[in-house]
Amino acid sequence: MEHLEQVSACAQALSTRVAEVLRDGRVVVTIGGDHSIGVGSVDGHYKVNEDMILIWVDAHADINTNETSDSGSVHGMPVALLCRELSDYWPYLPTMDWQVPRFSIKNLGYIGLRSVDSYERLAIEKYNIPTFAMEDVDTHGIKSSVQHVLQQLDPRGEKPIHVSFDIDSLDALEAPSTGTPVRGGLTLREGINMMETIYATGRLRAVDLVEINPAIGTDTDRRHTIDAGLSILKAALGAPRRGTAPKGVLDLPKPTTA
Ligand SMILES: NC(=[NH2+])NCCC[C@H](N)C(=O)O
Ligand SMILES: [Mn+2]
């Protein structure tokens, strides 16, 4: 597992900080970095809201263990590190002592998948993880895909929501500056619609935005990718695309005579 010591130290500090912000009653936005930071942000969220549900929006499932990973990259493993049901599939990892996987895989759902390793698919089937891969998004549309996942994880609509948004869930043409781009993904409009739908529940407590890597691609690639990420965050925080009139103002300004 590459750079596990550094990844683990960073995730530990992040976990503490995320828990502080949530205890303060604020919504947490965590900007990565790669998706391994999800270990810290979800761990921190779980400490405050044990009933949280997690929506992993990604081209990849990020549920490899060190045994199943072909790459050895920790950013392909955060979900497997977090879930208590998978703890028996890990060897003892000395640098991860601080993290006890307590989050249940029953509270996890996926949207946007299209590059899933075979053992990752086995895990999804074994644990029956609510998953709207790209072909399911094609069939149902993005809004009802999100609503289905929310309905399956939390039929009564009362649990705090954590969205871990990997920019590579968007099509590689929309967000090219990322390490493991995959074509055939969500459009930016689908990403925005999804975030608006989740915001509208009033229960979004934490958002991760990860895998934006400005070192990759041209100036135009960088600009498109960062713009896309900002649009996703704005939607998650409730900015309406139709715009907002100035608060408490009822009329347009009249010309002032000089
Ligand atoms: N967060 C990401 N971009 N993950 C990509 C993971 C790719 C591949 N499944 C791996 O395990 O290495
Ligand atoms: Mn990811």
Coordinates of C-alpha atoms and ligand atoms in Angstrom, one line a residue:
M1 CA 0.0 0.0 0.0
E2 CA 1.7 3.2 -1.3
H3 CA 2.4 6.0 1.2
L4 CA 0.1 4.5 3.8
E5 CA 1.9 6.2 6.7
Q6 CA 1.4 9.7 5.3
V7 CA -2.2 8.9 4.1
S8 CA -3.0 7.6 7.5
A9 CA -1.6 10.6 9.4
C10 CA -3.5 13.0 7.2
A11 CA -6.8 11.1 7.5
Q12 CA -6.4 11.0 11.3
A13 CA -6.0 14.8 11.5
L14 CA -8.9 15.2 9.1
S15 CA -11.2 13.0 11.2
T16 CA -10.6 15.1 14.3
R17 CA -11.3 18.3 12.4
V18 CA -14.4 17.0 10.6
A19 CA -15.9 15.9 13.9
E20 CA -15.2 19.4 15.4
V21 CA -16.9 21.3 12.6
L22 CA -20.0 18.9 12.7
R23 CA -20.3 19.3 16.5
D24 CA -20.3 23.0 15.9
G25 CA -23.5 22.5 13.8
R26 CA -21.9 23.4 10.5
V27 CA -21.8 21.6 7.2
V28 CA -18.4 20.2 6.4
V29 CA -16.8 20.6 3.0
T30 CA -13.5 18.6 2.6
I31 CA -11.5 19.3 -0.5
G32 CA -8.9 16.7 -1.6
G33 CA -6.4 15.4 -2.3
D34 CA -7.2 12.0 -3.6
H35 CA -10.0 9.8 -2.4
S36 CA -8.1 8.3 0.5
I37 CA -9.1 11.3 2.5
G38 CA -12.5 9.8 2.6
V39 CA -11.2 7.5 5.4
G40 CA -10.7 10.6 7.5
S41 CA -13.8 12.6 6.6
V42 CA -16.2 9.6 7.0
D43 CA -14.5 8.5 10.2
G44 CA -14.9 12.0 11.6
H45 CA -18.5 12.1 10.5
Y46 CA -19.3 8.7 12.0
K47 CA -18.0 9.9 15.4
V48 CA -20.6 12.6 15.5
N49 CA -23.5 10.9 13.6
E50 CA -23.6 7.2 14.0
D51 CA -26.7 7.0 11.9
M52 CA -25.1 8.7 8.9
I53 CA -25.5 7.3 5.4
L54 CA -22.8 7.6 2.8
I55 CA -23.3 8.2 -0.9
W56 CA -20.1 7.5 -2.9
V57 CA -20.2 9.3 -6.2
D58 CA -17.4 7.9 -8.4
A59 CA -16.4 6.2 -11.6
H60 CA -14.7 3.6 -9.3
A61 CA -15.9 1.7 -6.3
D62 CA -12.8 2.3 -4.2
I63 CA -13.6 -0.9 -2.2
N64 CA -10.4 -2.8 -2.9
T65 CA -8.3 -4.4 -0.1
N66 CA -4.6 -4.8 -0.2
E67 CA -5.3 -8.3 -1.4
T68 CA -7.6 -7.4 -4.3
S69 CA -6.0 -4.2 -5.5
D70 CA -3.9 -4.4 -8.7
S71 CA -2.5 -0.9 -8.2
G72 CA -1.6 -0.8 -4.5
S73 CA -3.1 2.7 -4.5
V74 CA -4.8 3.6 -1.2
H75 CA -7.3 5.8 -3.1
G76 CA -8.8 2.6 -4.5
M77 CA -9.3 1.3 -0.9
P78 CA -11.0 3.9 1.4
V79 CA -14.4 2.2 1.4
A80 CA -12.9 -1.1 2.3
L81 CA -10.9 0.5 5.1
L82 CA -14.1 2.2 6.5
C83 CA -16.6 -0.7 6.6
R84 CA -16.7 -2.9 9.7
E85 CA -18.0 -5.8 7.6
L86 CA -14.7 -5.9 5.7
S87 CA -12.4 -5.6 8.7
D88 CA -11.6 -9.4 8.6
Y89 CA -10.3 -9.0 5.1
W90 CA -7.4 -6.7 6.2
P91 CA -4.1 -7.7 7.8
Y92 CA -3.0 -5.7 10.8
L93 CA -2.0 -2.2 9.6
P94 CA 0.2 -0.7 12.3
T95 CA -0.1 2.9 11.1
M96 CA -3.9 2.7 11.0
D97 CA -4.2 1.9 14.7
W98 CA -6.2 5.1 15.3
Q99 CA -9.0 4.0 12.9
V100 CA -11.5 1.4 14.1
P101 CA -13.8 0.6 11.2
R102 CA -17.3 1.0 12.7
F103 CA -19.3 2.3 9.7
S104 CA -21.6 -0.4 8.4
I105 CA -21.6 -1.2 4.7
K106 CA -25.4 -1.3 5.0
N107 CA -25.4 2.5 5.0
L108 CA -23.4 2.8 1.8
G109 CA -24.7 3.6 -1.7
Y110 CA -23.0 4.2 -5.1
I111 CA -23.7 6.4 -8.0
G112 CA -21.8 6.8 -11.3
L113 CA -19.8 3.6 -11.3
R114 CA -18.2 2.4 -14.6
S115 CA -14.8 1.1 -13.8
V116 CA -15.2 -1.6 -11.2
D117 CA -12.6 -4.3 -10.5
S118 CA -13.9 -7.9 -10.3
Y119 CA -13.5 -8.3 -6.5
E120 CA -15.1 -4.9 -6.1
R121 CA -18.1 -6.2 -8.0
L122 CA -18.1 -9.3 -5.8
A123 CA -18.2 -7.1 -2.7
I124 CA -21.1 -5.0 -4.1
E125 CA -23.1 -8.2 -4.8
K126 CA -22.2 -9.9 -1.6
Y127 CA -23.3 -7.0 0.5
N128 CA -26.1 -5.9 -1.8
I129 CA -24.9 -2.3 -1.9
P130 CA -27.5 0.0 -3.5
T131 CA -25.6 0.9 -6.7
F132 CA -26.7 3.1 -9.6
A133 CA -23.9 2.4 -12.1
M134 CA -23.9 4.5 -15.3
E135 CA -26.2 2.1 -17.1
D136 CA -28.7 2.5 -14.3
V137 CA -28.4 6.2 -14.4
D138 CA -29.0 5.9 -18.2
T139 CA -32.2 3.9 -17.5
H140 CA -33.7 5.9 -14.6
G141 CA -32.2 9.4 -15.0
I142 CA -30.0 11.0 -12.4
K143 CA -32.8 12.4 -10.1
S144 CA -34.6 9.2 -9.6
S145 CA -31.3 7.3 -9.3
V146 CA -30.4 9.5 -6.3
Q147 CA -33.9 9.2 -4.9
H148 CA -33.8 5.4 -5.2
V149 CA -30.5 5.2 -3.3
L150 CA -31.7 7.6 -0.6
Q151 CA -34.9 5.6 -0.3
Q152 CA -33.1 2.3 0.0
L153 CA -30.6 3.6 2.6
D154 CA -33.1 5.6 4.6
P155 CA -36.7 4.9 3.8
R156 CA -38.0 7.2 6.5
G157 CA -35.9 10.1 5.3
E158 CA -34.3 11.1 8.6
K159 CA -30.6 10.3 8.5
P160 CA -27.7 12.7 8.1
I161 CA -26.1 12.4 4.6
H162 CA -22.4 12.3 3.7
V163 CA -21.6 12.7 -0.1
S164 CA -18.1 11.7 -1.1
F165 CA -17.9 13.1 -4.6
D166 CA -15.0 12.1 -6.8
I167 CA -14.6 14.5 -9.7
D168 CA -13.9 11.4 -12.0
S169 CA -17.6 10.5 -11.6
L170 CA -18.0 13.3 -14.2
D171 CA -17.2 12.4 -17.8
A172 CA -13.5 12.7 -18.5
L173 CA -14.4 15.4 -21.1
E174 CA -16.1 17.5 -18.4
A175 CA -13.4 17.1 -15.8
P176 CA -10.1 16.0 -17.4
S177 CA -7.6 17.1 -14.7
T178 CA -7.8 13.9 -12.6
G179 CA -5.6 10.9 -12.1
T180 CA -7.9 8.1 -13.3
P181 CA -10.3 9.6 -15.8
V182 CA -13.0 7.4 -17.4
R183 CA -15.1 8.3 -20.4
G184 CA -18.8 7.8 -20.4
G185 CA -19.5 9.5 -17.1
L186 CA -22.0 11.9 -15.6
T187 CA -22.5 15.3 -17.3
L188 CA -21.8 18.3 -15.2
R189 CA -25.6 19.0 -15.3
E190 CA -26.3 15.5 -13.9
G191 CA -23.8 16.1 -11.2
I192 CA -25.4 19.5 -10.3
N193 CA -28.9 18.0 -10.4
M194 CA -27.8 15.2 -8.1
M195 CA -26.4 17.7 -5.6
E196 CA -29.5 19.9 -5.8
T197 CA -31.6 16.8 -5.1
I198 CA -29.6 15.8 -2.1
Y199 CA -29.4 19.4 -0.8
A200 CA -33.2 19.6 -1.0
T201 CA -33.5 16.8 1.6
G202 CA -32.2 19.3 4.2
R203 CA -30.0 16.5 5.6
L204 CA -26.7 17.0 3.8
R205 CA -24.1 17.3 6.5
A206 CA -20.8 16.6 4.8
V207 CA -19.4 16.8 1.3
D208 CA -16.0 15.6 0.0
L209 CA -14.7 16.9 -3.3
V210 CA -11.7 14.8 -4.3
E211 CA -9.3 13.8 -7.1
I212 CA -9.1 17.3 -8.8
N213 CA -5.4 17.4 -9.8
P214 CA -4.4 20.7 -11.4
A215 CA -1.0 19.2 -12.3
I216 CA -2.7 17.1 -15.0
G217 CA -3.6 18.5 -18.4
T218 CA -3.7 21.9 -20.2
D219 CA -4.8 25.3 -18.8
T220 CA -8.2 24.7 -20.4
D221 CA -8.4 21.2 -18.8
R222 CA -7.6 22.7 -15.4
R223 CA -10.1 25.5 -15.8
H224 CA -12.9 23.1 -16.8
T225 CA -12.2 20.7 -14.0
I226 CA -12.0 23.4 -11.3
D227 CA -15.1 25.1 -12.6
A228 CA -16.9 21.8 -12.6
G229 CA -15.9 21.2 -9.0
L230 CA -17.1 24.6 -7.9
S231 CA -20.4 24.1 -9.6
I232 CA -20.8 20.9 -7.7
L233 CA -20.1 22.5 -4.4
K234 CA -22.4 25.4 -5.0
A235 CA -25.2 23.1 -5.8
A236 CA -24.5 21.0 -2.7
L237 CA -24.6 24.2 -0.6
G238 CA -28.0 25.3 -2.0
A239 CA -27.2 27.8 -4.7
P240 CA -30.2 27.9 -7.1
R241 CA -29.2 27.9 -10.8
R242 CA -32.2 30.2 -11.5
G243 CA -30.4 32.9 -9.3
T244 CA -31.3 34.7 -6.1
A245 CA -32.8 38.2 -5.8
P246 CA -31.1 40.5 -3.3
K247 CA -32.4 39.9 0.3
G248 CA -35.1 42.3 1.6
V249 CA -35.1 44.3 -1.6
L250 CA -38.5 44.7 -3.4
D251 CA -37.6 47.0 -6.3
L252 CA -34.9 47.8 -8.8
P253 CA -32.8 50.8 -8.1
K254 CA -34.0 54.1 -9.6
P255 CA -31.5 56.5 -11.1
T256 CA -30.1 58.9 -8.6
T257 CA -30.0 62.6 -9.6
A258 CA -26.5 63.9 -9.4
Ligands
LIG1 N1 -10.3 7.3 -6.2 C1 -9.9 6.8 -7.3 N2 -9.7 7.6 -8.4 N3 -9.8 5.5 -7.4 C2 -9.3 4.8 -8.6 C3 -9.1 3.4 -8.3 C4 -8.7 2.6 -9.5 C5 -8.5 1.1 -9.3 N4 -9.8 0.4 -9.0 C6 -7.6 0.8 -8.1 O1 -7.9 0.1 -7.2 O2 -6.5 1.3 -8.1
MN2 MN -12.7 7.7 -5.9

